[in-house]
Structures are given as structure tokens and as C-alpha cells.
Coordinates of C-alpha atoms and ligand atoms in Angstrom, one line a residue:
M1102 CA 55.2 -14.7 -52.9
I1103 CA 55.0 -16.5 -56.2
P1104 CA 56.6 -20.0 -56.2
D1105 CA 58.9 -19.2 -59.1
I1106 CA 61.1 -16.9 -57.0
R1107 CA 61.2 -19.0 -53.8
Q1108 CA 64.8 -20.2 -54.2
S1109 CA 66.2 -16.8 -54.8
F1110 CA 64.1 -15.4 -52.0
L1111 CA 65.5 -17.9 -49.6
K1112 CA 69.1 -17.1 -50.7
L1113 CA 68.3 -13.4 -50.1
Q1114 CA 66.8 -14.1 -46.8
S1115 CA 69.8 -16.1 -45.5
R1116 CA 72.2 -13.4 -46.8
Y1117 CA 70.2 -10.8 -45.0
A1118 CA 69.5 -12.6 -41.7
G1119 CA 72.4 -15.1 -41.7
S1120 CA 75.8 -13.5 -41.4
A1121 CA 76.5 -10.2 -39.8
P1122 CA 74.0 -7.7 -41.2
M1123 CA 75.5 -5.2 -43.6
N1124 CA 76.5 -1.9 -42.1
M1125 CA 75.8 1.0 -44.4
R1126 CA 78.2 3.4 -42.7
D1127 CA 81.1 0.9 -43.3
A1128 CA 79.9 0.3 -46.8
F1129 CA 80.1 4.0 -47.6
E1130 CA 83.6 4.2 -46.2
Q1131 CA 84.8 1.2 -48.1
E1132 CA 83.0 1.9 -51.4
P1133 CA 83.7 5.4 -52.7
D1134 CA 81.5 4.8 -55.7
R1135 CA 78.5 3.5 -53.7
F1136 CA 76.2 6.4 -54.8
K1137 CA 77.1 5.9 -58.5
Q1138 CA 76.6 2.2 -58.2
F1139 CA 73.3 2.2 -56.4
S1140 CA 71.5 5.1 -58.1
A1141 CA 69.7 5.4 -61.5
R1142 CA 68.2 8.3 -63.4
L1143 CA 65.7 9.1 -66.1
D1144 CA 66.8 12.6 -67.3
D1145 CA 66.4 14.9 -64.3
L1146 CA 64.6 12.2 -62.2
L1147 CA 67.1 10.5 -59.9
L1148 CA 66.6 7.5 -57.6
D1149 CA 69.3 7.1 -55.0
Y1150 CA 69.0 3.7 -53.2
S1151 CA 72.5 3.6 -52.0
K1152 CA 71.3 4.2 -48.4
C1153 CA 69.5 0.9 -48.5
A1154 CA 71.3 -2.2 -47.2
V1155 CA 72.0 -3.6 -50.6
D1156 CA 75.3 -4.7 -52.3
E1157 CA 76.1 -6.1 -55.7
Q1158 CA 75.1 -9.7 -54.7
T1159 CA 71.8 -8.5 -53.3
M1160 CA 71.0 -6.6 -56.4
A1161 CA 72.0 -9.5 -58.6
L1162 CA 69.6 -11.8 -56.7
L1163 CA 66.9 -9.2 -57.0
E1164 CA 67.5 -8.9 -60.7
G1165 CA 67.3 -12.7 -60.8
I1166 CA 64.0 -12.5 -59.0
A1167 CA 62.7 -10.1 -61.7
K1168 CA 63.6 -12.6 -64.4
E1169 CA 62.2 -15.6 -62.5
A1170 CA 59.0 -13.7 -62.0
K1171 CA 58.9 -12.9 -65.7
L1172 CA 58.2 -9.3 -64.8
E1173 CA 58.9 -8.1 -68.3
D1174 CA 56.4 -10.5 -69.8
K1175 CA 53.8 -9.5 -67.2
R1176 CA 54.5 -5.8 -67.8
D1177 CA 54.1 -6.3 -71.6
A1178 CA 50.8 -8.2 -71.1
M1179 CA 49.4 -5.2 -69.1
F1180 CA 50.4 -2.7 -71.8
A1181 CA 48.9 -5.0 -74.5
G1182 CA 45.5 -5.1 -72.9
A1183 CA 45.5 -8.7 -71.5
H1184 CA 42.8 -9.2 -68.9
I1185 CA 45.3 -9.2 -66.0
N1186 CA 42.5 -8.1 -63.6
A1187 CA 41.3 -11.7 -63.7
T1188 CA 38.8 -11.5 -60.8
E1189 CA 36.9 -8.8 -62.6
D1190 CA 37.8 -10.1 -66.1
R1191 CA 39.1 -6.7 -67.2
A1192 CA 42.1 -5.3 -69.0
V1193 CA 44.2 -2.7 -67.1
L1194 CA 44.8 0.1 -69.5
H1195 CA 45.3 3.4 -67.6
T1196 CA 48.5 3.6 -69.6
A1197 CA 46.4 4.1 -72.8
L1198 CA 44.9 7.2 -71.3
R1199 CA 48.3 8.9 -71.5
N1200 CA 49.4 7.2 -74.7
R1201 CA 50.8 10.2 -76.7
S1202 CA 52.1 8.0 -79.6
D1203 CA 50.3 7.0 -82.7
E1204 CA 50.1 3.4 -81.6
A1205 CA 46.7 1.7 -81.3
V1206 CA 45.9 0.1 -77.9
H1207 CA 43.4 -2.8 -78.0
D1208 CA 40.9 -4.0 -75.4
D1209 CA 39.2 -7.2 -76.7
G1210 CA 40.2 -6.3 -80.3
H1211 CA 38.8 -2.7 -80.1
N1212 CA 41.2 0.2 -80.5
V1213 CA 40.5 2.4 -77.4
M1214 CA 42.5 5.3 -78.6
P1215 CA 39.9 7.2 -80.6
D1216 CA 37.4 7.0 -77.7
I1217 CA 40.1 8.3 -75.3
R1218 CA 41.1 11.1 -77.6
A1219 CA 37.4 12.1 -78.1
V1220 CA 36.8 12.5 -74.4
L1221 CA 40.1 14.4 -74.0
E1222 CA 39.0 16.8 -76.7
A1223 CA 35.5 17.2 -75.2
M1224 CA 37.1 17.9 -71.8
G1225 CA 39.5 20.4 -73.4
A1226 CA 36.6 22.3 -75.1
F1227 CA 34.6 22.4 -71.9
C1228 CA 37.6 23.6 -69.9
D1229 CA 38.4 26.3 -72.4
G1230 CA 34.8 27.4 -72.2
V1231 CA 34.7 27.6 -68.5
R1232 CA 38.2 29.2 -68.1
G1233 CA 37.5 31.6 -70.9
G1234 CA 34.0 32.6 -69.7
T1235 CA 32.0 31.4 -72.6
I1236 CA 30.5 28.6 -70.5
T1237 CA 29.0 30.4 -67.5
G1238 CA 26.6 29.7 -64.7
S1239 CA 22.8 30.1 -65.1
T1240 CA 22.9 33.9 -64.5
G1241 CA 25.7 34.5 -67.0
K1242 CA 28.4 35.0 -64.4
K1243 CA 31.8 33.5 -64.9
I1244 CA 32.6 30.3 -63.0
T1245 CA 35.1 31.1 -60.2
D1246 CA 34.9 27.9 -58.1
I1247 CA 34.8 24.2 -58.9
V1248 CA 33.6 21.7 -56.3
N1249 CA 34.6 18.1 -57.1
I1250 CA 32.4 15.6 -55.3
G1251 CA 34.0 12.1 -55.3
I1252 CA 35.8 9.8 -52.9
G1253 CA 38.8 7.4 -53.1
G1254 CA 40.2 7.5 -56.6
S1255 CA 37.6 10.0 -57.7
D1256 CA 38.9 12.5 -55.1
L1257 CA 42.5 11.8 -54.1
G1258 CA 44.1 12.1 -57.6
P1259 CA 42.5 15.4 -58.5
A1260 CA 42.9 16.8 -55.0
M1261 CA 46.5 15.8 -54.7
T1262 CA 47.5 17.1 -58.2
C1263 CA 45.6 20.4 -58.0
L1264 CA 47.5 21.2 -54.8
A1265 CA 50.8 20.0 -56.2
L1266 CA 50.5 22.1 -59.3
A1267 CA 49.2 25.3 -57.6
P1268 CA 52.0 27.4 -59.3
Y1269 CA 50.5 26.5 -62.7
C1270 CA 46.9 27.2 -61.7
D1271 CA 45.4 30.1 -63.8
G1272 CA 41.8 28.8 -63.8
P1273 CA 39.0 28.6 -61.2
R1274 CA 39.7 27.6 -57.6
T1275 CA 39.1 23.9 -56.9
H1276 CA 37.5 22.5 -53.8
F1277 CA 37.1 18.8 -52.9
V1278 CA 34.3 17.2 -51.0
S1279 CA 34.6 13.5 -50.2
N1280 CA 33.5 12.6 -46.7
I1281 CA 29.9 11.5 -45.9
D1282 CA 30.3 13.6 -42.8
G1283 CA 28.0 16.6 -43.6
A1284 CA 30.7 18.9 -42.1
H1285 CA 32.8 18.4 -45.2
I1286 CA 30.2 19.7 -47.7
A1287 CA 28.8 22.3 -45.3
D1288 CA 32.2 23.9 -44.7
T1289 CA 33.1 23.8 -48.4
L1290 CA 29.9 25.4 -49.6
A1291 CA 29.8 27.9 -46.8
G1292 CA 32.4 30.1 -48.6
L1293 CA 30.9 29.8 -52.1
T1294 CA 28.3 31.4 -54.2
P1295 CA 25.9 29.1 -56.2
E1296 CA 25.9 31.6 -59.2
T1297 CA 29.6 31.2 -59.8
T1298 CA 30.1 27.6 -58.7
L1299 CA 30.4 24.5 -60.9
V1300 CA 29.9 21.1 -59.2
I1301 CA 31.5 18.0 -60.7
I1302 CA 30.1 14.7 -59.6
A1303 CA 33.0 12.2 -60.0
S1304 CA 32.2 8.5 -59.6
K1305 CA 33.3 5.6 -61.6
T1306 CA 30.2 3.6 -60.6
F1307 CA 27.9 6.5 -59.9
T1308 CA 26.5 4.5 -57.0
T1309 CA 29.0 5.3 -54.1
V1310 CA 26.8 6.4 -51.2
E1311 CA 29.1 9.2 -50.0
T1312 CA 29.2 10.8 -53.5
M1313 CA 25.6 10.4 -54.3
T1314 CA 24.5 11.8 -50.9
N1315 CA 26.8 14.8 -51.2
A1316 CA 25.7 15.3 -54.8
A1317 CA 22.1 15.5 -53.7
T1318 CA 23.0 18.1 -51.0
A1319 CA 24.9 20.2 -53.6
R1320 CA 22.0 19.9 -56.0
K1321 CA 19.6 21.3 -53.4
W1322 CA 22.1 24.1 -52.6
I1323 CA 22.0 25.2 -56.2
A1324 CA 18.3 24.7 -56.7
D1325 CA 17.3 26.5 -53.5
T1326 CA 19.0 29.7 -54.7
L1327 CA 18.8 29.5 -58.5
G1328 CA 15.8 27.2 -59.1
D1329 CA 15.6 23.7 -60.4
D1330 CA 16.1 24.7 -64.0
A1331 CA 19.5 26.1 -63.2
V1332 CA 20.9 22.8 -62.0
G1333 CA 22.1 21.6 -65.5
E1334 CA 24.3 24.7 -65.9
H1335 CA 26.0 24.2 -62.5
F1336 CA 26.8 20.5 -62.8
A1337 CA 29.1 18.2 -64.8
A1338 CA 29.7 14.5 -64.3
V1339 CA 32.5 12.0 -64.7
S1340 CA 31.7 8.3 -64.7
T1341 CA 31.8 5.0 -66.5
A1342 CA 28.1 4.5 -65.8
L1343 CA 26.6 6.9 -68.3
D1344 CA 23.1 5.4 -67.9
K1345 CA 23.1 6.3 -64.2
V1346 CA 24.4 9.8 -64.9
A1347 CA 21.5 10.5 -67.2
A1348 CA 19.0 10.0 -64.4
F1349 CA 20.6 12.8 -62.4
G1350 CA 19.6 15.3 -65.2
I1351 CA 23.0 16.5 -66.3
P1352 CA 23.1 17.6 -70.0
Q1353 CA 25.0 15.2 -72.3
D1354 CA 27.7 17.8 -73.2
R1355 CA 28.7 18.0 -69.6
V1356 CA 29.2 14.3 -69.1
F1357 CA 32.6 12.8 -69.5
G1358 CA 33.1 9.1 -69.6
F1359 CA 35.8 6.6 -68.9
W1360 CA 36.0 2.9 -69.1
D1361 CA 36.1 -0.3 -67.0
F1362 CA 39.7 -0.9 -67.9
V1363 CA 40.6 2.1 -65.7
G1364 CA 40.8 1.3 -62.0
G1365 CA 39.5 4.1 -59.6
R1366 CA 43.0 4.6 -58.1
Y1367 CA 44.6 4.8 -61.6
S1368 CA 42.0 7.2 -63.0
I1369 CA 43.6 10.7 -62.6
W1370 CA 44.6 10.4 -66.3
S1371 CA 41.0 10.0 -67.4
A1372 CA 38.1 12.5 -67.2
I1373 CA 38.6 12.1 -63.4
G1374 CA 41.4 14.7 -64.0
L1375 CA 38.8 17.3 -65.1
P1376 CA 39.3 19.5 -62.0
L1377 CA 43.1 19.6 -62.8
M1378 CA 42.5 20.4 -66.4
L1379 CA 40.1 23.2 -65.4
E1380 CA 42.8 24.5 -63.0
I1381 CA 45.9 24.3 -65.2
G1382 CA 44.4 24.2 -68.7
P1383 CA 44.3 21.6 -71.4
Q1384 CA 47.9 22.2 -72.6
R1385 CA 49.5 21.7 -69.2
F1386 CA 47.3 18.7 -68.6
G1387 CA 48.8 17.4 -71.9
E1388 CA 52.3 17.9 -70.4
F1389 CA 51.1 15.9 -67.3
L1390 CA 50.0 13.0 -69.6
Q1391 CA 53.3 13.3 -71.5
G1392 CA 55.3 12.9 -68.4
A1393 CA 53.5 9.7 -67.5
H1394 CA 53.8 8.4 -71.0
D1395 CA 57.6 8.9 -71.0
L1396 CA 57.8 7.1 -67.7
D1397 CA 55.7 4.3 -69.3
R1398 CA 58.2 4.0 -72.2
H1399 CA 61.1 4.0 -69.7
F1400 CA 59.4 1.2 -67.7
Q1401 CA 58.9 -0.8 -71.0
T1402 CA 62.4 -0.4 -72.3
A1403 CA 65.1 0.3 -69.7
P1404 CA 67.2 -2.6 -68.4
T1405 CA 66.3 -3.6 -64.8
R1406 CA 69.3 -1.8 -63.2
E1407 CA 68.4 1.4 -64.9
N1408 CA 64.6 1.0 -64.7
L1409 CA 63.2 3.3 -61.9
P1410 CA 59.9 1.4 -61.3
M1411 CA 61.6 -2.0 -61.4
L1412 CA 64.2 -0.8 -58.9
L1413 CA 61.7 0.9 -56.6
G1414 CA 59.5 -2.3 -56.7
L1415 CA 62.4 -4.7 -56.1
I1416 CA 63.7 -2.6 -53.2
G1417 CA 60.2 -2.4 -51.8
F1418 CA 59.8 -6.1 -52.1
F1419 CA 63.2 -6.6 -50.4
H1420 CA 62.3 -4.4 -47.5
R1421 CA 58.9 -6.0 -47.0
A1422 CA 59.4 -9.6 -47.7
V1423 CA 63.0 -10.2 -47.0
C1424 CA 63.8 -7.7 -44.2
G1425 CA 60.3 -8.0 -42.8
F1426 CA 59.7 -4.2 -42.4
T1427 CA 55.9 -3.8 -42.1
S1428 CA 55.6 -0.2 -43.2
R1429 CA 57.2 2.5 -45.3
A1430 CA 57.1 6.2 -44.8
V1431 CA 56.9 8.6 -47.8
I1432 CA 58.2 12.0 -46.9
P1433 CA 57.9 14.6 -49.6
Y1434 CA 60.0 17.7 -48.8
D1435 CA 57.5 19.7 -50.6
Q1436 CA 54.5 21.3 -49.0
R1437 CA 52.5 21.1 -52.2
L1438 CA 52.9 17.3 -52.1
S1439 CA 51.3 17.1 -48.7
R1440 CA 48.4 14.9 -50.1
L1441 CA 50.8 12.6 -51.9
P1442 CA 51.1 10.2 -49.0
A1443 CA 47.3 9.9 -48.8
Y1444 CA 47.2 9.4 -52.6
L1445 CA 49.9 6.7 -52.4
Q1446 CA 48.0 5.0 -49.5
Q1447 CA 45.1 4.2 -51.8
L1448 CA 47.3 3.4 -54.8
D1449 CA 49.5 1.0 -52.8
M1450 CA 47.3 -0.4 -50.1
E1451 CA 44.1 -0.8 -52.0
S1452 CA 46.2 -2.5 -54.7
N1453 CA 48.5 -4.7 -52.7
G1454 CA 46.7 -5.1 -49.4
K1455 CA 45.4 -8.6 -50.3
G1456 CA 45.7 -12.0 -48.5
V1457 CA 45.1 -14.4 -51.4
T1458 CA 46.9 -15.2 -54.6
M1459 CA 45.3 -15.0 -58.1
D1460 CA 43.8 -18.5 -57.6
G1461 CA 42.3 -17.7 -54.2
S1462 CA 44.8 -19.6 -52.0
A1463 CA 46.4 -17.9 -49.0
L1464 CA 49.7 -16.0 -49.6
D1465 CA 52.7 -17.7 -48.1
G1466 CA 54.5 -14.4 -47.6
P1467 CA 53.4 -10.9 -46.6
S1468 CA 51.1 -8.6 -48.6
G1469 CA 52.2 -5.1 -49.4
P1470 CA 53.3 -2.8 -46.6
L1471 CA 51.5 -0.1 -44.7
V1472 CA 52.2 3.3 -46.4
W1473 CA 52.1 6.5 -44.5
G1474 CA 53.8 9.9 -44.4
E1475 CA 53.6 13.7 -44.1
P1476 CA 55.7 16.4 -45.6
G1477 CA 59.1 17.4 -44.3
T1478 CA 60.2 19.4 -42.5
N1479 CA 57.0 19.2 -40.4
S1480 CA 57.3 15.5 -39.9
Q1481 CA 60.8 16.0 -38.4
H1482 CA 59.1 17.7 -35.5
A1483 CA 56.5 15.0 -35.1
F1484 CA 57.3 11.4 -35.7
F1485 CA 61.0 11.3 -36.8
Q1486 CA 61.9 10.6 -33.2
L1487 CA 60.6 7.1 -33.7
L1488 CA 62.2 6.7 -37.1
H1489 CA 65.6 7.4 -35.6
Q1490 CA 65.4 5.8 -32.2
G1491 CA 62.2 3.6 -32.1
T1492 CA 62.6 -0.1 -32.0
D1493 CA 61.0 -0.7 -35.4
I1494 CA 62.9 -0.1 -38.6
I1495 CA 60.8 1.9 -41.1
P1496 CA 62.3 2.5 -44.5
V1497 CA 61.8 6.1 -45.6
E1498 CA 61.3 7.4 -49.1
F1499 CA 62.4 11.1 -49.4
I1500 CA 61.1 13.2 -52.4
I1501 CA 62.7 16.5 -53.1
A1502 CA 62.9 19.1 -56.0
A1503 CA 66.3 20.7 -56.8
R1504 CA 64.5 23.9 -57.5
G1505 CA 61.5 25.5 -55.7
H1506 CA 59.1 27.8 -57.5
E1507 CA 59.7 30.7 -55.0
T1508 CA 62.8 32.1 -56.5
G1509 CA 62.8 34.9 -54.1
L1510 CA 63.0 32.4 -51.2
K1511 CA 66.0 30.5 -52.4
R1512 CA 67.5 30.2 -49.0
Q1513 CA 64.4 28.6 -47.7
H1514 CA 64.6 26.0 -50.4
D1515 CA 68.3 25.4 -49.6
L1516 CA 67.3 24.8 -46.0
L1517 CA 64.6 22.4 -47.2
V1518 CA 67.2 20.4 -49.2
A1519 CA 69.7 20.4 -46.3
N1520 CA 67.1 19.1 -44.0
C1521 CA 66.0 16.3 -46.4
L1522 CA 69.6 15.2 -47.0
A1523 CA 70.5 15.5 -43.3
Q1524 CA 67.7 13.1 -42.3
S1525 CA 68.7 10.4 -44.7
E1526 CA 72.3 10.8 -43.6
A1527 CA 71.4 10.6 -40.0
L1528 CA 69.2 7.5 -40.5
M1529 CA 72.1 5.8 -42.3
R1530 CA 75.1 7.0 -40.1
G1531 CA 73.5 7.1 -36.7
R1532 CA 75.7 8.1 -33.7
T1533 CA 77.6 5.6 -31.5
L1534 CA 77.8 5.8 -27.7
D1535 CA 81.5 6.8 -28.0
E1536 CA 80.6 9.6 -30.4
A1537 CA 77.8 10.8 -28.2
R1538 CA 80.2 10.8 -25.2
A1539 CA 82.9 12.6 -27.1
Q1540 CA 80.5 15.3 -28.3
M1541 CA 79.2 15.9 -24.8
E1542 CA 82.7 16.0 -23.3
A1543 CA 83.7 18.5 -25.9
K1544 CA 80.8 20.7 -24.8
G1545 CA 81.6 20.1 -21.1
A1546 CA 78.2 18.4 -20.7
D1547 CA 77.5 15.5 -18.2
T1548 CA 78.0 12.3 -20.2
A1549 CA 75.5 10.4 -18.0
L1550 CA 72.8 11.1 -20.6
A1551 CA 75.0 9.8 -23.5
A1552 CA 72.8 6.7 -24.0
H1553 CA 69.9 8.9 -24.8
R1554 CA 71.9 10.5 -27.6
V1555 CA 72.7 7.3 -29.4
F1556 CA 71.2 6.6 -32.8
A1557 CA 71.5 3.0 -34.0
G1558 CA 71.8 4.2 -37.6
N1559 CA 71.9 1.7 -40.5
R1560 CA 68.3 2.6 -41.2
P1561 CA 67.3 2.4 -44.9
S1562 CA 66.0 5.3 -47.0
L1563 CA 65.9 6.1 -50.6
T1564 CA 65.7 9.5 -52.2
L1565 CA 63.9 10.7 -55.3
V1566 CA 65.1 14.0 -56.7
H1567 CA 63.6 15.9 -59.7
R1568 CA 64.4 19.3 -61.1
Q1569 CA 61.1 21.1 -60.3
L1570 CA 57.6 20.0 -59.6
D1571 CA 55.9 20.9 -62.9
P1572 CA 53.0 19.1 -64.7
Y1573 CA 55.4 16.9 -66.7
T1574 CA 57.4 15.8 -63.6
L1575 CA 54.3 15.1 -61.5
G1576 CA 53.0 12.9 -64.3
R1577 CA 56.3 10.9 -64.2
L1578 CA 56.3 10.7 -60.4
I1579 CA 52.7 9.2 -60.3
A1580 CA 53.4 6.8 -63.1
L1581 CA 56.6 5.7 -61.4
Y1582 CA 54.7 4.8 -58.2
E1583 CA 51.9 3.1 -60.2
H1584 CA 54.4 0.8 -61.9
R1585 CA 56.2 0.2 -58.6
V1586 CA 53.0 -1.1 -57.1
F1587 CA 52.6 -3.3 -60.2
V1588 CA 56.1 -4.8 -59.8
E1589 CA 55.5 -5.6 -56.2
A1590 CA 52.1 -7.2 -56.9
Q1591 CA 53.7 -9.6 -59.4
L1592 CA 56.3 -10.7 -56.9
I1593 CA 53.7 -11.1 -54.1
G1594 CA 51.4 -12.9 -56.6
I1595 CA 48.2 -10.9 -56.1
N1596 CA 45.8 -9.1 -58.4
A1597 CA 46.6 -5.4 -57.8
F1598 CA 43.6 -4.2 -59.7
D1599 CA 40.5 -5.4 -57.7
Q1600 CA 39.4 -4.3 -54.2
W1601 CA 37.1 -6.8 -52.7
G1602 CA 38.3 -5.9 -49.3
V1603 CA 36.2 -2.7 -49.2
E1604 CA 32.9 -4.6 -49.6
L1605 CA 32.2 -6.0 -46.1
G1606 CA 32.2 -2.6 -44.4
K1607 CA 29.9 -1.2 -47.1
E1608 CA 27.4 -4.0 -46.7
L1609 CA 27.4 -3.7 -42.9
A1610 CA 27.0 0.1 -43.0
T1611 CA 23.9 -0.5 -45.2
A1612 CA 22.5 -3.0 -42.7
L1613 CA 23.3 -0.8 -39.7
L1614 CA 21.7 2.5 -41.0
P1615 CA 18.1 1.4 -40.1
V1616 CA 19.4 0.4 -36.6
V1617 CA 21.1 3.7 -36.1
E1618 CA 17.9 5.5 -37.3
G1619 CA 15.9 3.5 -34.8
K1620 CA 13.8 1.8 -37.5
E1621 CA 15.1 -1.7 -36.6
D1622 CA 16.5 -3.2 -33.4
A1623 CA 20.0 -4.4 -33.1
A1624 CA 19.1 -8.1 -33.0
G1625 CA 21.7 -10.1 -34.9
H1626 CA 24.5 -7.6 -34.2
D1627 CA 27.2 -8.2 -31.5
S1628 CA 26.8 -6.7 -28.1
S1629 CA 29.5 -4.1 -28.7
T1630 CA 27.8 -2.8 -31.8
A1631 CA 24.4 -2.9 -30.1
G1632 CA 25.8 -1.2 -27.0
L1633 CA 27.5 1.6 -29.1
V1634 CA 24.2 2.2 -31.1
D1635 CA 22.3 2.4 -27.7
F1636 CA 24.8 4.9 -26.3
I1637 CA 24.8 7.1 -29.4
Q1638 CA 21.0 7.1 -29.7
A1639 CA 20.7 8.1 -26.0
E1640 CA 23.3 10.9 -26.6
Q1641 CA 21.3 12.1 -29.7
G1642 CA 18.4 12.6 -27.4
Ligands
F6P2759 O1 34.5 6.3 -58.2 P1 33.5 5.5 -57.4 O2 32.8 4.4 -58.1 O3 32.5 6.4 -56.7 O4 34.4 4.8 -56.2 C1 35.1 5.5 -55.3 C2 36.2 4.6 -54.6 O5 35.5 3.6 -53.9 C3 36.3 2.4 -54.0 O6 35.6 1.5 -54.9 C4 36.5 1.8 -52.7 O7 35.4 1.7 -51.9 C5 37.6 2.8 -54.7 O8 38.2 1.8 -55.3 C6 37.1 3.9 -55.5 O9 38.2 4.7 -55.9

């Protein structure tokens, strides 16, 4: 963690570990206003953190930490275009992509807003053309299917949001290919017709091997049926590397750019969002941007105790650095948010999974946590056993809408809500041995198994509630998590916006390909790697 917060951190740590740990069940009994005291809202977006082991003194210390870390100054520097991504000497301005105000945003003295608006307009015209049928495939048929080829930030954002906003989809169907495993593209293309398919190649760098390999496969799929000349009418590209896109032969009016000040995992607001815009239309895409912009304004102006990203970040830091919890589970009670945990894994772990501070020295505290999850209620029937009775404590983040879209299935939504709230209540309350015995006696059951029915309780969770998952709310939700990651990074003291940790594996894969292909021997590789290559080659026959 950064040295500025060390004293307050030690105070927090001795409060947490020193005296008897706080018991949340007692706290709820003793403090009737606990929910009111430890929750905050932005319009219909509510964060309840009262089921975390915090009291007024803990929150005051966390607020102190926010001040000592100069979080507000650092936040303002990000919005103002300072080169806070120091290891790559770049500004971090994904917030400009969703700036709906008239204010200019400068990167090195250049107002980036006209460029951003020009790309948004070009995307809008292209989407209207495809959706309306004036832009067709090479044989004049309407485009019915979009295949987005990209990976990491060029895949997870569009894939997650297209699924999340399915009720608002009135455009072509979207499909996503990311894995280098040929099974992914083969299975995706198997159900599609080249004549009515548009392929988007999405890559910030336009060099990523998975994307370029899948793009070549898709190109052949189009060309084999429709001929080489048809390729231009069935492809579009999204990238910051416009020179490299040109070499692929995609016409200029189908190329949508973005900029180095947008990190891959923060790029859904840029042209990387093209599949979403094609699916829901430019107007709803605008509402999605507006939601994120309103959350940005909230982050910039709300006092800490009312500021949702600040609170989420401070509680996250408390759980990871003070309490020592190594992971957090994100459980959306929303089937359409089933890709949100995967999206947040990249956002959070590629941002905060770092071992060195800004100046390259080793961290003296933990990096960000492991983030994982699956939707409820499915996860209740899978890993919730461990969350309730396992020996590790894992804070849970529940996400739930007050209203579903399936108005005819209101009872199912009420069951969903009841399950979500029941899980957080059970994690917090637990069940004592006496309670387990009493319940079993009341049912006339043998109490010998009572110990198996004990739940320790006092397990932290927080709950995010919103009215309904529409484009505006999804924009707010994603921006909330982005800023939470930012807040935690400032306290840990790392650069959240580079990703050097992905390099080594890529370099070794390049070196191993000729060995796997049998063009080079395995000299120089360890005996495990060499043995595995031998075994696989023998099985390949
Ligand atoms: O958009 P690109 O340049 O193809 O990169 C894809 C992904 O690969 C990474 O660089 C990690 O390997 C991510 O940060 C990025 O989102």
C-alpha cells in the first residue's frame, strides 16, 4: 500500500484483529438504523454495505485513508488527462468517450472530443445502414448476423453487454469469437450464412495472434463462398492501429478508430462497442454512455460517504488489505449478467494484479484480490456451500434488479429477489449450534447431526440494487466498477492501466510454436515442457 496511509492502515488492522471481532448479527440487533447508516444511493442505484463488518470508527478511518491517499486529487488528474499510466506514458481518458457535456477534454493539449464525436457519428451512420438494410452484404441481402472477432477487452465488453441488454435488441444477432481454439470459430460459423454475415475484427493493436488468426479464417470463409471481391462488404474493423487495418483490405468507411488513451478493458465505450450499437441502435447506445457519464459526475462530486465508487473501493481495500480476504465473489441475480463476472475479472485483475509500485519497488501489502462468480440462483446449487461453511471467508457482492423484464413472470422475479436477500442474510446471521439443535428437536429429528447444520455467519456481503437493467443502468454499473478498481489501485499504489504481466506467456508461446510443430527441438526448455510436447506429438500421430 502507499506509505501515506500506513498509520491509518495499522489502526484499522489492530481494530479488526485486536479486540473481539465485530459480530454483525449483534450489530444489527443493537443498531436499528444500521441499513440507513451503511448504505448509499445514486437515484435508483443503491449500495448496501451494512452486512460488512464496519462501524462508524472503521468508516471514519477509511475516510481518513481516502484523504491521506489524496484520492480526490488523483481522480481529478485522471479526468483531466494527466499521464497517470506512467509506464506507458499515456493519459487514461475512457471517461471522455462517454462525456455527454459540452466540456472539452485535453490529451497533451489536444481536445479529444471532436475526434470522439466524429467516430460516434460514423458508427451511428454505419449501424443505421446495417440495421435499416441500406448497407447489405455483397449479394444485396440484409445483414442478419454479426460476428465479432476479438479477445480480452475487445471481446468481453461487447459480449457481456449484448447479452445483458437482450431485451433492447432489435438489430442483427451478435456472435463472439475469441479463443484461438479453432472450435470456437468453427462452431460459430457453422450456423451462419456468409451472404448475410458481417464480421467485425476488433483489436486495439491489430496484432493479437488469436484475433488475427481467427480473422484470416473468417476471411477465407467469406471468400470461399462469395469470392475475394466480396470480402470488403462483409468486414468492418475497430482498432487504434489504422495503418495495420489498411493492410487487411477493409474499406475506410468501415474502419472505426480509437486511441491510446483508452485501455483495452476500458474500451466498451469506444468503437469496440460497435456490436452493441448494432444490436440496440445508436440512441440506446447513447443512453448507455449517458449512464456512465452520470456515474462519472457522481464520482467527481459526491462526498466520500455518499460516493458509490469510493465506498466500493474503500470496502474492497478493507476486505483485501485489512481483513486479508484473498478473493471476492460477484454474484449477479440476473441471468443476462452471466458474463459480468468474466468481464470484471479482466477489469479488476488485469488492472490491479500487480506486484510492484509505480517506481518498480515491491508492494509491501497485497495486490488486488481474485475476482470470480456466476449468476444466482445457479451458484447457490454449486459453490455456496463453501461460502457458507468453508474455512475461508469470501466477501460476496450481490447484484439485483427490483424489476425484471418478464412482467408475465413476476413471481419468478420475486423468487429471485427472495433468494438473493436470503443468501446475504444467511451469510450474515449464520446459525448457532443451539439454534440448529432447537430446530431439529422441533422437527423430532436426531440432534446428533446438529454440528453439520451450524453456519458460522458473520460473513460479509454487499448488495447493489437497481430498478431495471436497461442501457442507462448498465452504463452506470460498469462505470461504478471501473472507478472502484481505480480507487483500490491508488491505495495499493500500482498503475492500474498497464498489463506487463501478460507478456511472458505470449513470448513463450511464440517460441514454443515451432517446437510443437516439430520444426525445432525442445532444447532450452525444461524437462516438463519437453516431455509434454513429446507426449502430445506422439498422440497427434
Ligand atoms: O485489442 P487487442 O490489442 O487485440 O488486445 C486484446 C487484449 O489483450 C491484452 O492486451 C492482454 O493480452 C488485453 O489487455 C487486451 O484487452
